Amino acid sequence: MSTRGPRLVLLGKQGAGKGTQASRIAEHYDVAHLSTGDLFREAAAAHSELGLAAKDYMDRGDLVPDETVVGVVEEQLNHDYRIRRGFVLDGFPRTRRQAEELHRILEGHPLDLAIDLDVPTEIVLKRIAGRRVCSECGTVYHVDQPPTSSVGTASGPSTDSGRRSHSSPAGDWKCDVCGGQVVQRDDDTEEAVMRRLELYEIETLPVIQFYRRTGALAHVDGSAESDEVFKKLVETVESRLDREKP
Ligand code: AMP
């Protein structure tokens, strides 16, 4: 493994598994996992000014305005230490302008890779329809997997306090990790999901083109089983970091 942590962006449609994989990669390399979606959800739950500003956009499946998002990311990355040590950005950049602003913020410490986690639309639609999240800690579950307590195979809490996807929570839909209520995301309604996919085509495909031009783009097939996708992601990152070694 390389001696320094990577500076990564994870791109992909909603439901592609960005949150889950970003959390695993950040843990693997011991770098920060920054999810703009999580930051906005936390702010909305805390009824902060930022949360109130973002919530309506989120519930409709619309994008929060660029100035707001860039401000939040800049604040999070505005520690030289974090930029040098590495990070995984999840859900940002989502527009061409955000990609350009990120380039400015990182001045002198360019991204190692922007990885497009590629999953066909019919698969992400299925994943999102069954997705449930803990309203407290954000752990992701899926309705297709039976609650651990009801089938007698409880494996105990995950050691990953972040977004790793694992079996459904115990019978009453309390989170295995923190005991919080497990719910459907406000923006996982059919209408909002269709809007987010539409915006992905319009706003986020140009981001992929942007990174293709800068030479930072890599593709990983995100439709395989989670562990396999993770392995492929790490291989992709390692080969890039090896190539950059002096
Ligand atoms: P996510 O959890 O990444 O699907 O984000 C949930 C919602 O937060 C999105 O549908 C947007 O409303 C908002 N959001 C998150 N990241 C961004 C971003 N980079 N730009 C604009 N809006 C964002």
Short mmCIF file of C-alpha atoms and ligand atoms in Angstrom, two decimals:
data_model
loop_
_atom_site.label_atom_id
_atom_site.label_comp_id
_atom_site.label_asym_id
_atom_site.label_seq_id
_atom_site.Cartn_x
_atom_site.Cartn_y
_atom_site.Cartn_z
CA MET A 1 0.00 0.00 0.00
CA SER A 2 1.12 3.53 -0.73
CA THR A 3 2.42 5.71 2.13
CA ARG A 4 0.11 8.65 1.60
CA GLY A 5 -3.66 8.79 1.54
CA PRO A 6 -5.41 9.49 -1.73
CA ARG A 7 -7.39 12.60 -2.69
CA LEU A 8 -10.45 11.11 -4.32
CA VAL A 9 -13.80 12.00 -5.76
CA LEU A 10 -16.43 9.28 -6.12
CA LEU A 11 -18.96 9.94 -8.86
CA GLY A 12 -22.06 7.97 -9.75
CA LYS A 13 -25.84 8.00 -9.84
CA GLN A 14 -27.74 7.98 -6.58
CA GLY A 15 -28.01 4.36 -5.47
CA ALA A 16 -24.71 3.45 -7.15
CA GLY A 17 -23.20 2.74 -3.73
CA LYS A 18 -21.07 5.88 -3.42
CA GLY A 19 -21.80 6.40 0.28
CA THR A 20 -21.08 2.82 1.22
CA GLN A 21 -17.89 2.56 -0.81
CA ALA A 22 -16.63 6.05 0.09
CA SER A 23 -16.96 5.15 3.75
CA ARG A 24 -15.01 1.90 3.25
CA ILE A 25 -12.25 3.57 1.24
CA ALA A 26 -11.88 6.37 3.78
CA GLU A 27 -11.59 3.81 6.55
CA HIS A 28 -9.11 1.72 4.53
CA TYR A 29 -6.77 4.69 3.95
CA ASP A 30 -7.57 6.45 7.23
CA VAL A 31 -8.64 9.65 5.51
CA ALA A 32 -11.72 11.85 5.84
CA HIS A 33 -15.00 10.85 4.18
CA LEU A 34 -16.88 13.98 3.17
CA SER A 35 -20.43 13.46 1.97
CA THR A 36 -22.27 16.65 1.08
CA GLY A 37 -25.60 14.77 1.26
CA ASP A 38 -24.81 13.64 4.82
CA LEU A 39 -23.72 17.15 5.80
CA PHE A 40 -27.00 18.59 4.51
CA ARG A 41 -29.10 15.87 6.17
CA GLU A 42 -27.34 16.48 9.50
CA ALA A 43 -27.87 20.22 9.12
CA ALA A 44 -31.55 19.68 8.29
CA ALA A 45 -32.02 17.40 11.32
CA ALA A 46 -30.42 20.07 13.52
CA HIS A 47 -32.65 22.78 11.98
CA SER A 48 -29.58 24.92 11.37
CA GLU A 49 -29.60 27.79 8.91
CA LEU A 50 -27.78 25.64 6.36
CA GLY A 51 -30.23 22.79 6.90
CA LEU A 52 -33.24 25.03 6.42
CA ALA A 53 -31.69 26.46 3.25
CA ALA A 54 -31.01 22.99 1.84
CA LYS A 55 -34.05 20.96 2.90
CA ASP A 56 -36.57 22.10 0.26
CA TYR A 57 -34.11 21.46 -2.54
CA MET A 58 -33.29 18.04 -1.14
CA ASP A 59 -36.90 16.95 -0.64
CA ARG A 60 -37.68 17.80 -4.26
CA GLY A 61 -34.57 16.00 -5.51
CA ASP A 62 -33.16 19.31 -6.75
CA LEU A 63 -29.56 20.39 -6.35
CA VAL A 64 -28.67 22.83 -3.59
CA PRO A 65 -27.24 25.99 -5.22
CA ASP A 66 -23.55 25.83 -6.11
CA GLU A 67 -22.51 28.76 -3.85
CA THR A 68 -23.96 27.02 -0.78
CA VAL A 69 -22.39 23.64 -1.55
CA VAL A 70 -19.01 25.06 -2.48
CA GLY A 71 -18.98 27.09 0.74
CA VAL A 72 -19.60 23.96 2.81
CA VAL A 73 -16.93 21.91 1.03
CA GLU A 74 -14.39 24.72 1.21
CA GLU A 75 -14.94 24.99 4.93
CA GLN A 76 -14.47 21.22 5.35
CA LEU A 77 -11.33 21.13 3.20
CA ASN A 78 -9.93 24.35 4.49
CA HIS A 79 -7.35 22.56 6.56
CA ASP A 80 -4.08 22.06 4.81
CA TYR A 81 -3.67 18.93 6.87
CA ARG A 82 -6.80 17.35 5.45
CA ILE A 83 -5.96 18.26 1.89
CA ARG A 84 -2.44 16.85 2.20
CA ARG A 85 -3.41 13.76 4.13
CA GLY A 86 -6.17 12.85 1.70
CA PHE A 87 -9.96 12.55 1.57
CA VAL A 88 -12.83 10.89 -0.22
CA LEU A 89 -15.47 13.27 -1.55
CA ASP A 90 -18.87 11.65 -1.99
CA GLY A 91 -21.67 13.52 -3.77
CA PHE A 92 -19.43 16.44 -4.73
CA PRO A 93 -18.77 17.84 -7.30
CA ARG A 94 -22.13 17.44 -8.99
CA THR A 95 -21.95 20.30 -11.48
CA ARG A 96 -19.25 21.54 -13.79
CA ARG A 97 -18.96 24.73 -11.75
CA GLN A 98 -18.46 22.73 -8.54
CA ALA A 99 -15.67 20.76 -10.27
CA GLU A 100 -13.94 23.99 -11.26
CA GLU A 101 -14.31 25.38 -7.74
CA LEU A 102 -12.85 22.19 -6.27
CA HIS A 103 -9.86 22.56 -8.57
CA ARG A 104 -9.37 26.08 -7.16
CA ILE A 105 -9.76 24.94 -3.53
CA LEU A 106 -7.16 22.19 -4.01
CA GLU A 107 -4.60 24.46 -5.64
CA GLY A 108 -1.21 22.76 -5.61
CA HIS A 109 -2.61 19.45 -4.32
CA PRO A 110 -4.55 18.04 -7.27
CA LEU A 111 -6.96 15.16 -7.09
CA ASP A 112 -5.48 11.73 -7.59
CA LEU A 113 -8.61 10.28 -9.11
CA ALA A 114 -12.25 10.92 -9.86
CA ILE A 115 -13.81 7.48 -9.98
CA ASP A 116 -17.08 6.96 -11.80
CA LEU A 117 -18.95 4.15 -10.06
CA ASP A 118 -20.92 2.90 -12.98
CA VAL A 119 -24.30 1.18 -12.35
CA PRO A 120 -27.18 0.82 -14.86
CA THR A 121 -30.28 2.89 -14.10
CA GLU A 122 -32.59 -0.14 -13.67
CA ILE A 123 -30.34 -1.45 -10.89
CA VAL A 124 -30.12 1.87 -9.02
CA LEU A 125 -33.91 2.24 -9.17
CA LYS A 126 -34.32 -1.14 -7.48
CA ARG A 127 -31.71 -0.29 -4.85
CA ILE A 128 -33.25 3.09 -4.03
CA ALA A 129 -36.81 1.70 -3.78
CA GLY A 130 -35.67 -0.65 -1.01
CA ARG A 131 -33.19 1.67 0.67
CA ARG A 132 -33.76 2.58 4.31
CA VAL A 133 -31.43 4.69 6.46
CA CYS A 134 -30.92 5.26 10.14
CA SER A 135 -32.21 8.74 10.94
CA GLU A 136 -29.51 9.11 13.61
CA CYS A 137 -26.24 7.77 12.20
CA GLY A 138 -26.99 7.30 8.49
CA THR A 139 -26.27 3.55 8.36
CA VAL A 140 -27.85 2.17 5.19
CA TYR A 141 -30.16 -0.88 5.09
CA HIS A 142 -32.25 -2.62 2.43
CA VAL A 143 -35.74 -4.13 2.74
CA ASP A 144 -34.75 -7.25 0.79
CA GLN A 145 -32.53 -8.40 3.61
CA PRO A 146 -34.52 -9.76 6.56
CA PRO A 147 -34.12 -8.07 9.94
CA THR A 148 -31.22 -9.72 11.70
CA SER A 149 -33.18 -10.52 14.88
CA SER A 150 -36.12 -12.07 13.03
CA VAL A 151 -33.94 -14.68 11.32
CA GLY A 152 -31.74 -15.29 14.34
CA THR A 153 -28.51 -14.37 12.60
CA ALA A 154 -27.68 -11.11 14.26
CA SER A 155 -24.07 -10.40 13.59
CA GLY A 156 -23.79 -7.49 15.99
CA PRO A 157 -23.12 -3.92 15.15
CA SER A 158 -20.84 -3.06 12.28
CA THR A 159 -17.54 -1.55 13.34
CA ASP A 160 -17.98 0.98 10.57
CA SER A 161 -19.76 3.93 12.10
CA GLY A 162 -20.39 5.39 8.68
CA ARG A 163 -22.44 4.28 5.72
CA ARG A 164 -21.61 0.63 5.20
CA SER A 165 -24.59 -1.24 3.87
CA HIS A 166 -25.38 -4.41 5.78
CA SER A 167 -28.39 -6.55 6.74
CA SER A 168 -31.65 -4.95 7.75
CA PRO A 169 -31.92 -3.68 11.30
CA ALA A 170 -33.50 -5.75 14.05
CA GLY A 171 -37.30 -6.38 13.71
CA ASP A 172 -38.69 -3.04 14.90
CA TRP A 173 -36.47 -1.16 12.45
CA LYS A 174 -34.14 0.19 15.04
CA CYS A 175 -30.61 0.68 13.82
CA ASP A 176 -28.16 -2.14 14.68
CA VAL A 177 -25.38 0.39 15.17
CA CYS A 178 -26.93 3.14 17.31
CA GLY A 179 -30.55 2.16 18.04
CA GLY A 180 -31.92 5.09 15.99
CA GLN A 181 -35.13 4.88 13.98
CA VAL A 182 -34.65 3.42 10.49
CA VAL A 183 -36.69 5.24 7.86
CA GLN A 184 -37.01 5.88 4.15
CA ARG A 185 -35.14 9.03 3.11
CA ASP A 186 -37.44 12.01 2.48
CA ASP A 187 -35.95 12.29 -1.00
CA ASP A 188 -36.27 8.60 -1.92
CA THR A 189 -39.84 9.10 -3.19
CA GLU A 190 -40.40 8.11 -6.83
CA GLU A 191 -40.81 11.71 -7.95
CA ALA A 192 -37.66 12.98 -6.25
CA VAL A 193 -35.63 9.98 -7.45
CA MET A 194 -36.64 10.59 -11.09
CA ARG A 195 -35.70 14.26 -10.68
CA ARG A 196 -32.28 13.35 -9.25
CA LEU A 197 -31.59 10.94 -12.11
CA GLU A 198 -32.59 13.59 -14.62
CA LEU A 199 -30.29 16.11 -12.97
CA TYR A 200 -27.51 13.54 -12.98
CA GLU A 201 -27.71 13.37 -16.78
CA ILE A 202 -27.89 17.14 -17.19
CA GLU A 203 -25.49 18.39 -14.51
CA THR A 204 -23.20 15.56 -13.51
CA LEU A 205 -22.29 13.96 -16.84
CA PRO A 206 -20.38 17.17 -17.71
CA VAL A 207 -18.36 16.60 -14.51
CA ILE A 208 -17.31 13.20 -15.84
CA GLN A 209 -16.24 14.87 -19.09
CA PHE A 210 -14.34 17.49 -17.08
CA TYR A 211 -12.29 14.80 -15.32
CA ARG A 212 -11.77 12.86 -18.55
CA ARG A 213 -10.12 15.94 -19.96
CA THR A 214 -7.90 16.49 -16.90
CA GLY A 215 -6.78 12.83 -17.03
CA ALA A 216 -8.09 12.09 -13.51
CA LEU A 217 -11.02 9.89 -14.54
CA ALA A 218 -11.31 6.16 -13.86
CA HIS A 219 -14.33 3.86 -14.20
CA VAL A 220 -15.26 1.03 -11.85
CA ASP A 221 -18.25 -1.26 -12.40
CA GLY A 222 -20.44 -0.70 -9.33
CA SER A 223 -23.08 -3.32 -10.13
CA ALA A 224 -21.13 -6.24 -8.61
CA GLU A 225 -21.34 -7.37 -5.00
CA SER A 226 -20.13 -4.75 -2.48
CA ASP A 227 -16.86 -6.49 -1.44
CA GLU A 228 -15.90 -7.05 -5.05
CA VAL A 229 -16.54 -3.39 -5.93
CA PHE A 230 -14.45 -2.31 -2.94
CA LYS A 231 -11.56 -4.54 -4.03
CA LYS A 232 -11.66 -3.10 -7.53
CA LEU A 233 -11.74 0.45 -6.16
CA VAL A 234 -8.68 -0.13 -4.00
CA GLU A 235 -6.81 -1.70 -6.94
CA THR A 236 -7.67 1.32 -9.07
CA VAL A 237 -6.47 3.77 -6.40
CA GLU A 238 -3.28 1.79 -5.74
CA SER A 239 -2.28 1.68 -9.37
CA ARG A 240 -2.74 5.44 -9.64
CA LEU A 241 -0.74 6.18 -6.46
CA ASP A 242 2.04 3.81 -7.62
CA ARG A 243 2.18 5.64 -10.93
CA GLU A 244 2.59 8.96 -9.10
CA LYS A 245 5.43 7.77 -6.85
CA PRO A 246 8.69 9.65 -7.44
P1 AMP B 1 -26.97 12.51 -1.71
O1 AMP B 1 -27.03 11.94 -0.36
O2 AMP B 1 -25.58 12.65 -2.23
O3 AMP B 1 -27.89 11.80 -2.69
O4 AMP B 1 -27.52 14.03 -1.60
C1 AMP B 1 -28.82 14.28 -1.17
C2 AMP B 1 -29.26 15.65 -1.64
O5 AMP B 1 -28.40 16.67 -1.09
C3 AMP B 1 -29.20 15.87 -3.15
O6 AMP B 1 -30.34 15.36 -3.83
C4 AMP B 1 -29.11 17.38 -3.21
O7 AMP B 1 -30.37 18.00 -2.95
C5 AMP B 1 -28.20 17.71 -2.03
N1 AMP B 1 -26.79 17.68 -2.46
C6 AMP B 1 -25.82 16.84 -2.02
N2 AMP B 1 -24.65 17.09 -2.62
C7 AMP B 1 -24.88 18.13 -3.47
C8 AMP B 1 -24.06 18.83 -4.40
N3 AMP B 1 -22.76 18.53 -4.57
N4 AMP B 1 -24.63 19.82 -5.09
C9 AMP B 1 -25.93 20.17 -4.93
N5 AMP B 1 -26.75 19.52 -4.09
C10 AMP B 1 -26.24 18.50 -3.36
#
